[in-house]
Short mmCIF file of C-alpha atoms and ligand atoms in Angstrom, two decimals:
data_model
loop_
_atom_site.label_atom_id
_atom_site.label_comp_id
_atom_site.label_asym_id
_atom_site.label_seq_id
_atom_site.Cartn_x
_atom_site.Cartn_y
_atom_site.Cartn_z
CA MET A 1302 225.68 282.51 210.89
CA SER A 1303 224.28 285.75 212.45
CA VAL A 1304 220.33 286.43 212.34
CA ALA A 1305 220.94 289.24 209.52
CA ASP A 1306 223.13 286.52 207.49
CA LYS A 1307 220.18 283.93 207.90
CA ILE A 1308 217.51 286.43 206.85
CA ARG A 1309 219.40 287.40 203.87
CA GLU A 1310 220.28 283.74 202.70
CA VAL A 1311 216.84 282.58 203.45
CA LYS A 1312 215.34 285.74 201.35
CA GLY A 1313 217.71 284.91 198.52
CA GLN A 1314 216.36 281.74 197.98
CA LEU A 1315 212.55 282.56 197.96
CA PRO A 1316 210.84 282.88 194.67
CA ALA A 1317 209.02 286.23 194.54
CA HIS A 1318 205.47 284.85 195.37
CA VAL A 1319 206.45 283.49 198.58
CA GLU A 1320 206.42 285.67 201.51
CA LEU A 1321 208.78 285.27 204.73
CA VAL A 1322 207.23 285.57 207.94
CA ALA A 1323 209.95 285.67 210.86
CA VAL A 1324 208.45 284.07 213.97
CA SER A 1325 209.93 286.01 216.84
CA LYS A 1326 207.89 284.51 219.27
CA THR A 1327 210.28 284.06 222.69
CA LYS A 1328 212.85 286.27 221.19
CA PRO A 1329 213.69 289.62 222.80
CA PRO A 1330 213.36 292.75 220.95
CA GLU A 1331 217.13 293.03 220.21
CA VAL A 1332 217.07 290.19 218.25
CA ILE A 1333 213.89 291.18 216.32
CA MET A 1334 215.95 294.06 215.75
CA GLU A 1335 218.78 292.38 214.08
CA ALA A 1336 216.23 291.03 211.44
CA TYR A 1337 214.58 294.33 211.14
CA HIS A 1338 218.09 295.87 210.10
CA ALA A 1339 218.45 292.97 207.37
CA GLY A 1340 215.38 294.50 205.92
CA GLN A 1341 212.82 292.12 207.48
CA ARG A 1342 209.31 293.37 208.37
CA VAL A 1343 206.97 290.82 208.72
CA PHE A 1344 206.87 289.01 212.05
CA GLY A 1345 204.69 286.38 213.49
CA GLU A 1346 204.04 286.10 217.24
CA ASN A 1347 201.71 283.64 218.99
CA LYS A 1348 201.02 285.30 222.08
CA ALA A 1349 198.72 288.37 222.69
CA GLN A 1350 200.53 289.92 225.70
CA GLU A 1351 204.15 288.94 224.09
CA LEU A 1352 202.96 290.60 220.85
CA ALA A 1353 201.84 293.85 222.91
CA ALA A 1354 204.93 294.24 224.81
CA LYS A 1355 207.22 293.64 221.49
CA ALA A 1356 205.06 296.15 219.52
CA ALA A 1357 205.25 298.80 222.11
CA CYS A 1358 208.96 299.04 222.08
CA LEU A 1359 209.69 298.04 218.21
CA PRO A 1360 209.30 300.33 215.11
CA ALA A 1361 205.68 301.08 213.83
CA ASP A 1362 206.50 299.74 210.37
CA ILE A 1363 206.61 296.22 211.60
CA ARG A 1364 203.84 294.09 210.20
CA TRP A 1365 202.82 291.51 212.64
CA HIS A 1366 201.22 288.49 211.88
CA PHE A 1367 199.12 286.52 214.84
CA ILE A 1368 199.90 283.19 214.33
CA GLY A 1369 198.76 281.41 217.57
CA HIS A 1370 195.51 280.18 219.05
CA LEU A 1371 193.77 283.19 219.99
CA GLN A 1372 191.16 283.37 222.75
CA THR A 1373 188.50 285.79 222.09
CA ASN A 1374 189.02 287.75 224.96
CA LYS A 1375 192.25 288.70 223.85
CA VAL A 1376 190.91 289.80 220.51
CA ARG A 1377 190.77 293.56 221.70
CA MET A 1378 194.23 293.60 222.69
CA VAL A 1379 195.78 292.31 219.34
CA VAL A 1380 193.27 294.13 216.55
CA PRO A 1381 195.06 297.43 216.88
CA LEU A 1382 198.48 295.82 216.50
CA VAL A 1383 198.38 293.20 213.64
CA ALA A 1384 198.55 293.19 209.83
CA VAL A 1385 196.96 289.89 209.78
CA ILE A 1386 195.49 287.12 211.91
CA GLN A 1387 196.49 283.81 210.42
CA SER A 1388 195.08 281.64 213.03
CA VAL A 1389 191.26 281.98 212.78
CA ASP A 1390 189.80 278.42 213.83
CA SER A 1391 186.23 279.49 214.60
CA LEU A 1392 183.20 281.41 213.72
CA LYS A 1393 182.89 282.76 216.91
CA LEU A 1394 186.48 284.14 216.97
CA LEU A 1395 185.83 285.53 213.73
CA LYS A 1396 182.87 287.34 214.91
CA THR A 1397 184.78 288.88 217.83
CA ILE A 1398 187.41 290.23 215.25
CA ASP A 1399 184.89 291.54 213.13
CA ARG A 1400 183.39 293.48 216.28
CA GLU A 1401 186.47 294.61 217.53
CA ALA A 1402 187.90 295.78 214.14
CA ARG A 1403 184.66 297.78 213.57
CA GLU A 1404 185.24 299.40 217.01
CA ALA A 1405 188.88 300.02 215.74
CA GLY A 1406 187.80 301.49 212.50
CA ARG A 1407 189.74 298.54 210.89
CA VAL A 1408 189.31 295.75 208.16
CA ILE A 1409 191.77 292.78 209.33
CA PRO A 1410 192.99 290.35 206.50
CA CYS A 1411 192.36 287.05 208.14
CA LEU A 1412 193.35 283.25 207.17
CA LEU A 1413 191.35 280.12 208.13
CA GLU A 1414 193.48 277.55 209.82
CA PHE A 1415 192.66 274.24 208.81
CA ARG A 1416 193.65 271.32 210.92
CA ILE A 1417 195.72 269.04 208.40
CA ALA A 1418 198.19 267.48 210.90
CA ALA A 1419 197.43 263.83 212.42
CA GLU A 1420 198.38 265.42 215.80
CA GLU A 1421 195.12 265.75 218.40
CA THR A 1422 197.01 268.65 219.64
CA LYS A 1423 196.75 271.34 216.74
CA TYR A 1424 193.91 273.58 216.33
CA GLY A 1425 192.11 274.41 213.55
CA LEU A 1426 188.90 273.99 211.26
CA THR A 1427 187.61 270.89 209.33
CA PRO A 1428 186.90 271.25 205.60
CA GLU A 1429 183.20 271.02 206.35
CA GLU A 1430 183.52 273.39 209.30
CA GLY A 1431 185.34 276.00 206.95
CA GLU A 1432 182.74 275.73 204.58
CA SER A 1433 179.99 276.29 206.74
CA LEU A 1434 181.76 279.22 208.26
CA LEU A 1435 181.67 280.81 204.88
CA HIS A 1436 178.28 279.84 203.99
CA SER A 1437 176.81 281.28 207.30
CA GLU A 1438 174.47 284.43 207.09
CA GLU A 1439 176.93 285.54 210.07
CA PHE A 1440 180.00 285.89 208.11
CA ARG A 1441 178.01 287.37 205.10
CA GLN A 1442 177.17 290.33 207.63
CA MET A 1443 180.37 290.81 208.54
CA ARG A 1444 182.44 293.78 207.08
CA HIS A 1445 185.47 294.47 209.05
CA VAL A 1446 187.44 291.03 208.26
CA GLN A 1447 188.81 289.96 205.07
CA ILE A 1448 189.45 286.37 204.29
CA ALA A 1449 192.97 286.38 202.59
CA GLY A 1450 193.44 282.61 202.58
CA VAL A 1451 194.35 279.51 204.70
CA MET A 1452 196.81 278.36 206.99
CA GLY A 1453 197.92 275.23 208.47
CA MET A 1454 200.70 273.17 210.23
CA ALA A 1455 201.73 269.75 209.39
CA THR A 1456 202.54 266.96 211.70
CA PHE A 1457 205.83 267.07 213.62
CA THR A 1458 207.35 263.86 211.98
CA GLY A 1459 210.35 262.83 209.91
CA ASP A 1460 208.14 261.09 207.38
CA MET A 1461 208.22 263.84 204.62
CA GLU A 1462 205.53 261.97 202.54
CA GLN A 1463 203.09 262.39 205.20
CA VAL A 1464 204.00 266.17 205.61
CA ARG A 1465 203.70 266.54 201.59
CA GLY A 1466 200.48 264.82 201.68
CA GLU A 1467 199.09 267.08 204.45
CA PHE A 1468 200.32 270.31 202.44
CA ARG A 1469 198.74 269.16 199.36
CA ALA A 1470 195.59 268.70 201.35
CA LEU A 1471 195.99 272.32 202.53
CA ARG A 1472 196.42 273.33 198.72
CA ASN A 1473 193.18 271.28 197.77
CA ILE A 1474 191.05 273.04 200.41
CA PHE A 1475 192.58 276.58 199.34
CA THR A 1476 191.50 275.66 195.72
CA HIS A 1477 188.28 274.27 196.44
CA LEU A 1478 187.31 277.57 198.56
CA LYS A 1479 188.67 279.72 196.04
CA THR A 1480 186.36 278.50 193.55
CA ARG A 1481 183.30 278.17 195.59
CA PHE A 1482 183.29 281.38 197.61
CA PHE A 1483 186.53 283.72 196.06
CA PRO A 1484 186.43 283.07 192.47
CA SER A 1485 186.51 286.79 191.46
CA ASP A 1486 188.28 288.02 194.72
CA PRO A 1487 191.92 288.40 194.26
CA ARG A 1488 192.47 289.12 197.72
CA PHE A 1489 191.84 285.51 198.73
CA ARG A 1490 195.27 284.10 197.54
CA GLU A 1491 197.54 283.01 200.51
CA ILE A 1492 198.40 279.32 201.38
CA SER A 1493 200.40 280.22 204.81
CA MET A 1494 202.25 276.68 205.11
CA GLY A 1495 205.68 275.76 206.00
CA MET A 1496 207.89 275.90 209.00
CA SER A 1497 211.77 275.37 209.56
CA ALA A 1498 211.50 271.56 209.36
CA ASP A 1499 209.39 271.39 206.26
CA TYR A 1500 209.36 274.72 204.25
CA PRO A 1501 211.01 273.50 201.17
CA ILE A 1502 208.27 270.85 200.82
CA ALA A 1503 205.50 273.29 201.67
CA MET A 1504 206.96 275.80 198.83
CA GLU A 1505 206.85 272.63 196.35
CA GLU A 1506 203.28 272.10 197.28
CA GLY A 1507 202.35 275.71 196.63
CA SER A 1508 202.97 277.66 199.87
CA THR A 1509 202.99 281.44 199.35
CA MET A 1510 203.73 282.20 202.83
CA ILE A 1511 206.47 280.41 205.26
CA ARG A 1512 206.83 280.82 208.73
CA LEU A 1513 210.30 280.36 210.16
CA GLY A 1514 211.56 280.81 213.54
CA THR A 1515 214.22 278.21 214.59
CA THR A 1516 216.01 278.50 211.23
CA LEU A 1517 216.19 282.11 211.31
CA PHE A 1518 216.75 282.77 215.24
CA SER A 1519 218.61 279.20 215.96
CA GLU A 1520 217.42 277.12 218.77
CA ARG A 1521 214.08 278.31 220.50
CA ILE A 1522 213.61 277.53 224.29
CA ASP A 1523 210.05 276.52 223.98
CA THR A 1524 207.83 273.45 224.09
CA ASN A 1525 205.03 275.03 222.49
CA ARG A 1526 205.23 274.22 219.05
C1 PLP B 1095 206.49 278.50 216.11
C2 PLP B 1095 205.58 278.65 214.96
C3 PLP B 1095 206.37 278.61 213.83
C4 PLP B 1095 207.66 278.55 213.56
O1 PLP B 1095 208.44 277.31 213.69
P1 PLP B 1095 209.77 276.77 213.85
O2 PLP B 1095 209.82 275.39 213.67
O3 PLP B 1095 210.60 277.36 214.61
O4 PLP B 1095 210.30 277.54 212.63
C5 PLP B 1095 205.23 278.48 212.63
N1 PLP B 1095 204.03 278.61 212.94
C6 PLP B 1095 203.50 278.57 213.82
C7 PLP B 1095 202.04 278.42 214.13
C8 PLP B 1095 204.25 278.59 215.10
O5 PLP B 1095 203.68 278.40 216.14
#
């Protein structure tokens, strides 16, 4: 099946409240354009350099989501290019985004990334860290970031009950933070969870944003999952 057909097929299955982020990391511009011509406008990248190279040669109405671990020294490069940064995993990173966004005259929607997987390798905040970030005086002073929700990655396992439990934990974190910090802020609304192997379960557990690479673009040659 072509990339365009796959995009149309997946989009046709999604309820209106679930957004598709087409994860285009490692994919060349021609392949991204196939998805673009099928109507896809939201793409996810996980490396600053790669994002910059692609953004420079692809249409300006693409909304790029940064979904990878972001080093503070790369923030300046990505801030002018992104619609959303999904992978905020420290107060230090958020402070840097706020500062660079001020320089660029922007307000950047950000998701807080939580570590819900059992694997040690995955980045993300603990629930306590997320809460103390939102409590901090430093966060309250920020004017150039806007917290739009949460993001997480489940364990890479065939045990779908474990995966479901991890997604449920992320939804619970979302609900808790919503109640505690954003009760009257409609912009705090996203639960970004679900990848090619597990997005149907993520949607059952309340995902509002799925991030699909392999399913849309076939096999990735990449060890950096
Ligand atoms: C690569 C990646 C995805 C997409 O993974 P697939 O299994 O190819 O769908 C989603 N989210 C993040 C953070 C990724 O790095």
